[in-house]
Amino acid sequence: MNITTIRVAVFDDNAYRRDSLSMLINASPQMTCTGTFFDCSNVITDIRKADPDVVLMDIDMPNVNGIEGVKIIKVNFPKIQVLMQTVYEDDNKIFASICAGASGYILKKSPPAQLLQAIEDVYNGDAAMTASIAKKVLTAFQKNVFFENNEEVELTGREKEILNLLVKGYTRKMVASACNLSIHTVNTHIKNVYEKLQVNSVSEAVVKALNQKLL
């Protein structure tokens, strides 16, 4: 049985934390750190060089910060998942990052096991987003704060049910349990949602669904 190695790139202006995160990631048998970077000044070149599946992105960095970095990455590398690092859970910058395309966030004080699990979660397509952040996203898009999109997308009742659970922060396993479905069936529904909304992650699906008032 082949075990996929998750390739992770780290963006953080703190050298000690970059080294610590690199060692932690490389110590995991399922992950490898393919690059560490000070900021997002050369993010396109850095991403091409590191070729990651997941980017662990600090929000506050000099020059080009993490939020701008997310925007650049999602435009140029839409399939790469971005997990934000932050100090404060209620920071509005988290909200801005999610709206920019990040798959979620992890607190810097989180235990190592939780950090590794969050990386694995976003790699597998789950969103690391708390109810409070999801509520902010919902409120913003109900008010059409960010952008308009006139594409017509129709989701089935089951697809809406699953997407609503994802908005609430459920993982795929939790969705399967709540809906009494197999993981395979849940993944099929999520894949269909991605194709209909033309997105590559849960967070993008949530943002687009809310913007188009599909939920």
Tab-separated table of C-alpha atoms in Angstrom:
chain	number	residue	atom	x	y	z
A	1	MET	CA	0.000	0.000	0.000
A	2	ASN	CA	1.450	3.336	-1.071
A	3	ILE	CA	1.372	6.140	1.456
A	4	THR	CA	1.220	9.620	-0.049
A	5	THR	CA	3.723	12.088	1.360
A	6	ILE	CA	2.212	15.530	1.904
A	7	ARG	CA	4.548	18.240	0.647
A	8	VAL	CA	4.459	21.357	2.860
A	9	ALA	CA	5.979	24.816	2.375
A	10	VAL	CA	6.312	27.227	5.312
A	11	PHE	CA	6.105	31.020	5.127
A	12	ASP	CA	7.061	32.747	8.383
A	13	ASP	CA	9.316	35.720	9.128
A	14	ASN	CA	10.507	34.183	12.420
A	15	ALA	CA	13.599	32.092	11.700
A	16	TYR	CA	13.281	30.001	14.874
A	17	ARG	CA	9.657	29.134	14.089
A	18	ARG	CA	10.489	28.308	10.462
A	19	ASP	CA	13.169	25.871	11.601
A	20	SER	CA	10.912	24.395	14.291
A	21	LEU	CA	8.042	23.888	11.863
A	22	SER	CA	10.365	22.351	9.299
A	23	MET	CA	11.703	19.848	11.847
A	24	LEU	CA	8.203	19.025	13.078
A	25	ILE	CA	6.891	18.425	9.567
A	26	ASN	CA	9.892	16.328	8.542
A	27	ALA	CA	9.515	14.251	11.709
A	28	SER	CA	6.065	13.168	10.535
A	29	PRO	CA	6.239	10.005	8.405
A	30	GLN	CA	3.453	11.314	6.162
A	31	MET	CA	4.911	14.764	5.478
A	32	THR	CA	7.971	16.531	4.169
A	33	CYS	CA	8.896	20.214	4.294
A	34	THR	CA	9.900	21.275	0.788
A	35	GLY	CA	10.824	24.873	1.579
A	36	THR	CA	10.772	27.654	4.179
A	37	PHE	CA	10.473	31.331	3.297
A	38	PHE	CA	10.700	34.693	5.103
A	39	ASP	CA	7.737	36.405	3.381
A	40	CYS	CA	5.729	36.407	0.161
A	41	SER	CA	7.872	38.839	-1.829
A	42	ASN	CA	8.818	36.056	-4.265
A	43	VAL	CA	5.901	33.751	-3.601
A	44	ILE	CA	5.373	32.565	-7.188
A	45	THR	CA	9.032	31.612	-7.589
A	46	ASP	CA	9.111	30.089	-4.099
A	47	ILE	CA	6.000	27.986	-4.699
A	48	ARG	CA	7.320	26.728	-8.016
A	49	LYS	CA	10.558	25.738	-6.328
A	50	ALA	CA	8.934	24.081	-3.291
A	51	ASP	CA	6.051	22.498	-5.256
A	52	PRO	CA	3.906	21.989	-2.116
A	53	ASP	CA	0.506	20.389	-1.633
A	54	VAL	CA	-0.111	22.569	1.429
A	55	VAL	CA	1.266	25.983	2.375
A	56	LEU	CA	1.538	26.887	6.060
A	57	MET	CA	1.235	30.658	5.893
A	58	ASP	CA	1.902	33.243	8.611
A	59	ILE	CA	-0.565	36.124	8.387
A	60	ASP	CA	1.685	38.919	9.654
A	61	MET	CA	4.936	39.195	7.699
A	62	PRO	CA	6.900	42.202	6.425
A	63	ASN	CA	6.937	43.343	2.801
A	64	VAL	CA	4.233	41.070	1.315
A	65	ASN	CA	2.075	39.566	4.056
A	66	GLY	CA	0.202	36.289	4.235
A	67	ILE	CA	-3.167	37.601	3.052
A	68	GLU	CA	-1.643	38.992	-0.139
A	69	GLY	CA	0.312	35.763	-0.434
A	70	VAL	CA	-2.892	33.706	-0.367
A	71	LYS	CA	-4.409	35.821	-3.140
A	72	ILE	CA	-1.346	35.342	-5.349
A	73	ILE	CA	-1.157	31.606	-4.673
A	74	LYS	CA	-4.848	30.960	-5.385
A	75	VAL	CA	-4.677	32.856	-8.681
A	76	ASN	CA	-1.540	31.076	-9.882
A	77	PHE	CA	-1.794	27.724	-8.093
A	78	PRO	CA	-5.513	27.207	-7.363
A	79	LYS	CA	-5.192	23.562	-6.275
A	80	ILE	CA	-2.680	24.283	-3.494
A	81	GLN	CA	-4.292	24.378	-0.042
A	82	VAL	CA	-3.268	27.239	2.266
A	83	LEU	CA	-3.432	26.969	6.065
A	84	MET	CA	-2.989	30.273	7.886
A	85	GLN	CA	-0.998	30.658	11.119
A	86	THR	CA	-2.289	33.239	13.575
A	87	VAL	CA	-1.904	34.325	17.187
A	88	TYR	CA	-5.501	35.404	17.859
A	89	GLU	CA	-8.548	33.344	16.913
A	90	ASP	CA	-10.875	36.316	16.439
A	91	ASP	CA	-8.460	38.271	14.264
A	92	ASN	CA	-10.299	39.852	11.311
A	93	LYS	CA	-7.282	38.991	9.212
A	94	ILE	CA	-8.327	35.337	9.424
A	95	PHE	CA	-11.638	36.303	7.845
A	96	ALA	CA	-9.835	38.198	5.090
A	97	SER	CA	-7.602	35.174	4.494
A	98	ILE	CA	-10.576	32.816	4.145
A	99	CYS	CA	-12.224	35.195	1.702
A	100	ALA	CA	-8.942	35.330	-0.233
A	101	GLY	CA	-9.014	31.559	-0.635
A	102	ALA	CA	-7.302	30.057	2.420
A	103	SER	CA	-8.604	26.653	3.503
A	104	GLY	CA	-8.536	27.593	7.179
A	105	TYR	CA	-6.227	28.532	9.996
A	106	ILE	CA	-4.312	27.159	12.969
A	107	LEU	CA	-3.359	29.015	16.130
A	108	LYS	CA	0.383	29.332	16.664
A	109	LYS	CA	-0.022	28.073	20.238
A	110	SER	CA	-1.687	24.856	19.030
A	111	PRO	CA	0.009	21.591	20.061
A	112	PRO	CA	2.224	19.967	17.393
A	113	ALA	CA	-0.205	17.070	16.898
A	114	GLN	CA	-3.049	19.502	16.214
A	115	LEU	CA	-0.952	21.410	13.686
A	116	LEU	CA	-0.051	18.232	11.809
A	117	GLN	CA	-3.693	17.141	11.861
A	118	ALA	CA	-4.775	20.519	10.436
A	119	ILE	CA	-2.259	20.153	7.591
A	120	GLU	CA	-3.599	16.671	6.876
A	121	ASP	CA	-7.191	17.923	7.047
A	122	VAL	CA	-6.748	20.691	4.473
A	123	TYR	CA	-4.735	18.332	2.263
A	124	ASN	CA	-7.705	15.948	2.328
A	125	GLY	CA	-10.079	18.770	1.442
A	126	ASP	CA	-11.495	19.562	4.862
A	127	ALA	CA	-11.754	23.179	6.027
A	128	ALA	CA	-10.164	24.349	9.259
A	129	MET	CA	-12.681	27.077	10.007
A	130	THR	CA	-14.467	27.695	13.321
A	131	ALA	CA	-18.147	28.588	13.580
A	132	SER	CA	-17.297	32.206	14.472
A	133	ILE	CA	-15.299	32.711	11.271
A	134	ALA	CA	-17.919	30.894	9.182
A	135	LYS	CA	-20.553	33.222	10.644
A	136	LYS	CA	-18.524	36.268	9.594
A	137	VAL	CA	-18.240	34.877	6.071
A	138	LEU	CA	-21.976	34.190	5.957
A	139	THR	CA	-22.860	37.685	7.207
A	140	ALA	CA	-20.518	39.370	4.742
A	141	PHE	CA	-21.812	37.525	1.717
A	142	GLN	CA	-25.431	37.940	2.736
A	143	LYS	CA	-24.720	41.665	2.508
A	144	ASN	CA	-22.861	41.232	-0.805
A	145	VAL	CA	-19.795	42.806	0.762
A	146	PHE	CA	-17.163	41.405	-1.550
A	147	PHE	CA	-18.202	40.605	-5.082
A	148	GLU	CA	-21.104	39.733	-7.329
A	149	ASN	CA	-21.308	36.608	-9.455
A	150	ASN	CA	-24.259	36.065	-11.748
A	151	GLU	CA	-23.528	32.448	-12.684
A	152	GLU	CA	-26.465	30.168	-12.062
A	153	VAL	CA	-25.550	27.070	-10.078
A	154	GLU	CA	-28.020	24.471	-8.870
A	155	LEU	CA	-27.098	22.198	-5.970
A	156	THR	CA	-29.138	19.175	-4.961
A	157	GLY	CA	-30.738	18.981	-1.517
A	158	ARG	CA	-28.064	16.549	-0.350
A	159	GLU	CA	-25.269	18.734	-1.713
A	160	LYS	CA	-26.686	21.744	0.152
A	161	GLU	CA	-26.990	19.671	3.329
A	162	ILE	CA	-23.359	18.580	3.124
A	163	LEU	CA	-22.137	22.086	2.265
A	164	ASN	CA	-24.053	23.515	5.228
A	165	LEU	CA	-22.305	21.040	7.522
A	166	LEU	CA	-18.944	21.999	6.040
A	167	VAL	CA	-19.769	25.655	6.750
A	168	LYS	CA	-20.243	24.660	10.391
A	169	GLY	CA	-16.745	23.182	10.453
A	170	TYR	CA	-17.598	19.497	10.063
A	171	THR	CA	-14.890	17.236	8.637
A	172	ARG	CA	-15.775	14.718	5.948
A	173	LYS	CA	-15.935	11.941	8.543
A	174	MET	CA	-18.301	14.014	10.686
A	175	VAL	CA	-20.469	14.767	7.640
A	176	ALA	CA	-20.627	11.061	6.803
A	177	SER	CA	-21.759	10.255	10.330
A	178	ALA	CA	-24.326	13.074	10.488
A	179	CYS	CA	-25.843	12.155	7.111
A	180	ASN	CA	-25.538	8.396	7.600
A	181	LEU	CA	-23.430	8.113	4.456
A	182	SER	CA	-20.152	6.447	3.605
A	183	ILE	CA	-16.986	8.549	3.272
A	184	HIS	CA	-16.900	7.554	-0.404
A	185	THR	CA	-20.418	8.906	-0.979
A	186	VAL	CA	-19.624	12.144	0.863
A	187	ASN	CA	-16.476	12.590	-1.228
A	188	THR	CA	-18.519	12.062	-4.396
A	189	HIS	CA	-21.016	14.752	-3.355
A	190	ILE	CA	-18.208	17.168	-2.453
A	191	LYS	CA	-16.503	16.490	-5.788
A	192	ASN	CA	-19.770	17.309	-7.562
A	193	VAL	CA	-20.086	20.538	-5.551
A	194	TYR	CA	-16.520	21.500	-6.509
A	195	GLU	CA	-17.255	20.885	-10.198
A	196	LYS	CA	-20.509	22.862	-10.128
A	197	LEU	CA	-18.947	25.806	-8.295
A	198	GLN	CA	-15.616	25.515	-10.161
A	199	VAL	CA	-13.551	25.531	-6.962
A	200	ASN	CA	-10.773	23.396	-5.460
A	201	SER	CA	-11.349	23.545	-1.703
A	202	VAL	CA	-14.039	23.581	0.974
A	203	SER	CA	-13.364	27.201	1.882
A	204	GLU	CA	-13.708	28.315	-1.752
A	205	ALA	CA	-16.947	26.321	-2.037
A	206	VAL	CA	-18.309	27.935	1.130
A	207	VAL	CA	-17.437	31.446	-0.028
A	208	LYS	CA	-18.887	30.957	-3.508
A	209	ALA	CA	-22.047	29.235	-2.246
A	210	LEU	CA	-22.699	32.019	0.224
A	211	ASN	CA	-21.984	34.690	-2.344
A	212	GLN	CA	-24.467	33.146	-4.751
A	213	LYS	CA	-27.009	32.596	-1.947
A	214	LEU	CA	-27.057	28.850	-2.540
A	215	LEU	CA	-27.290	28.174	1.214
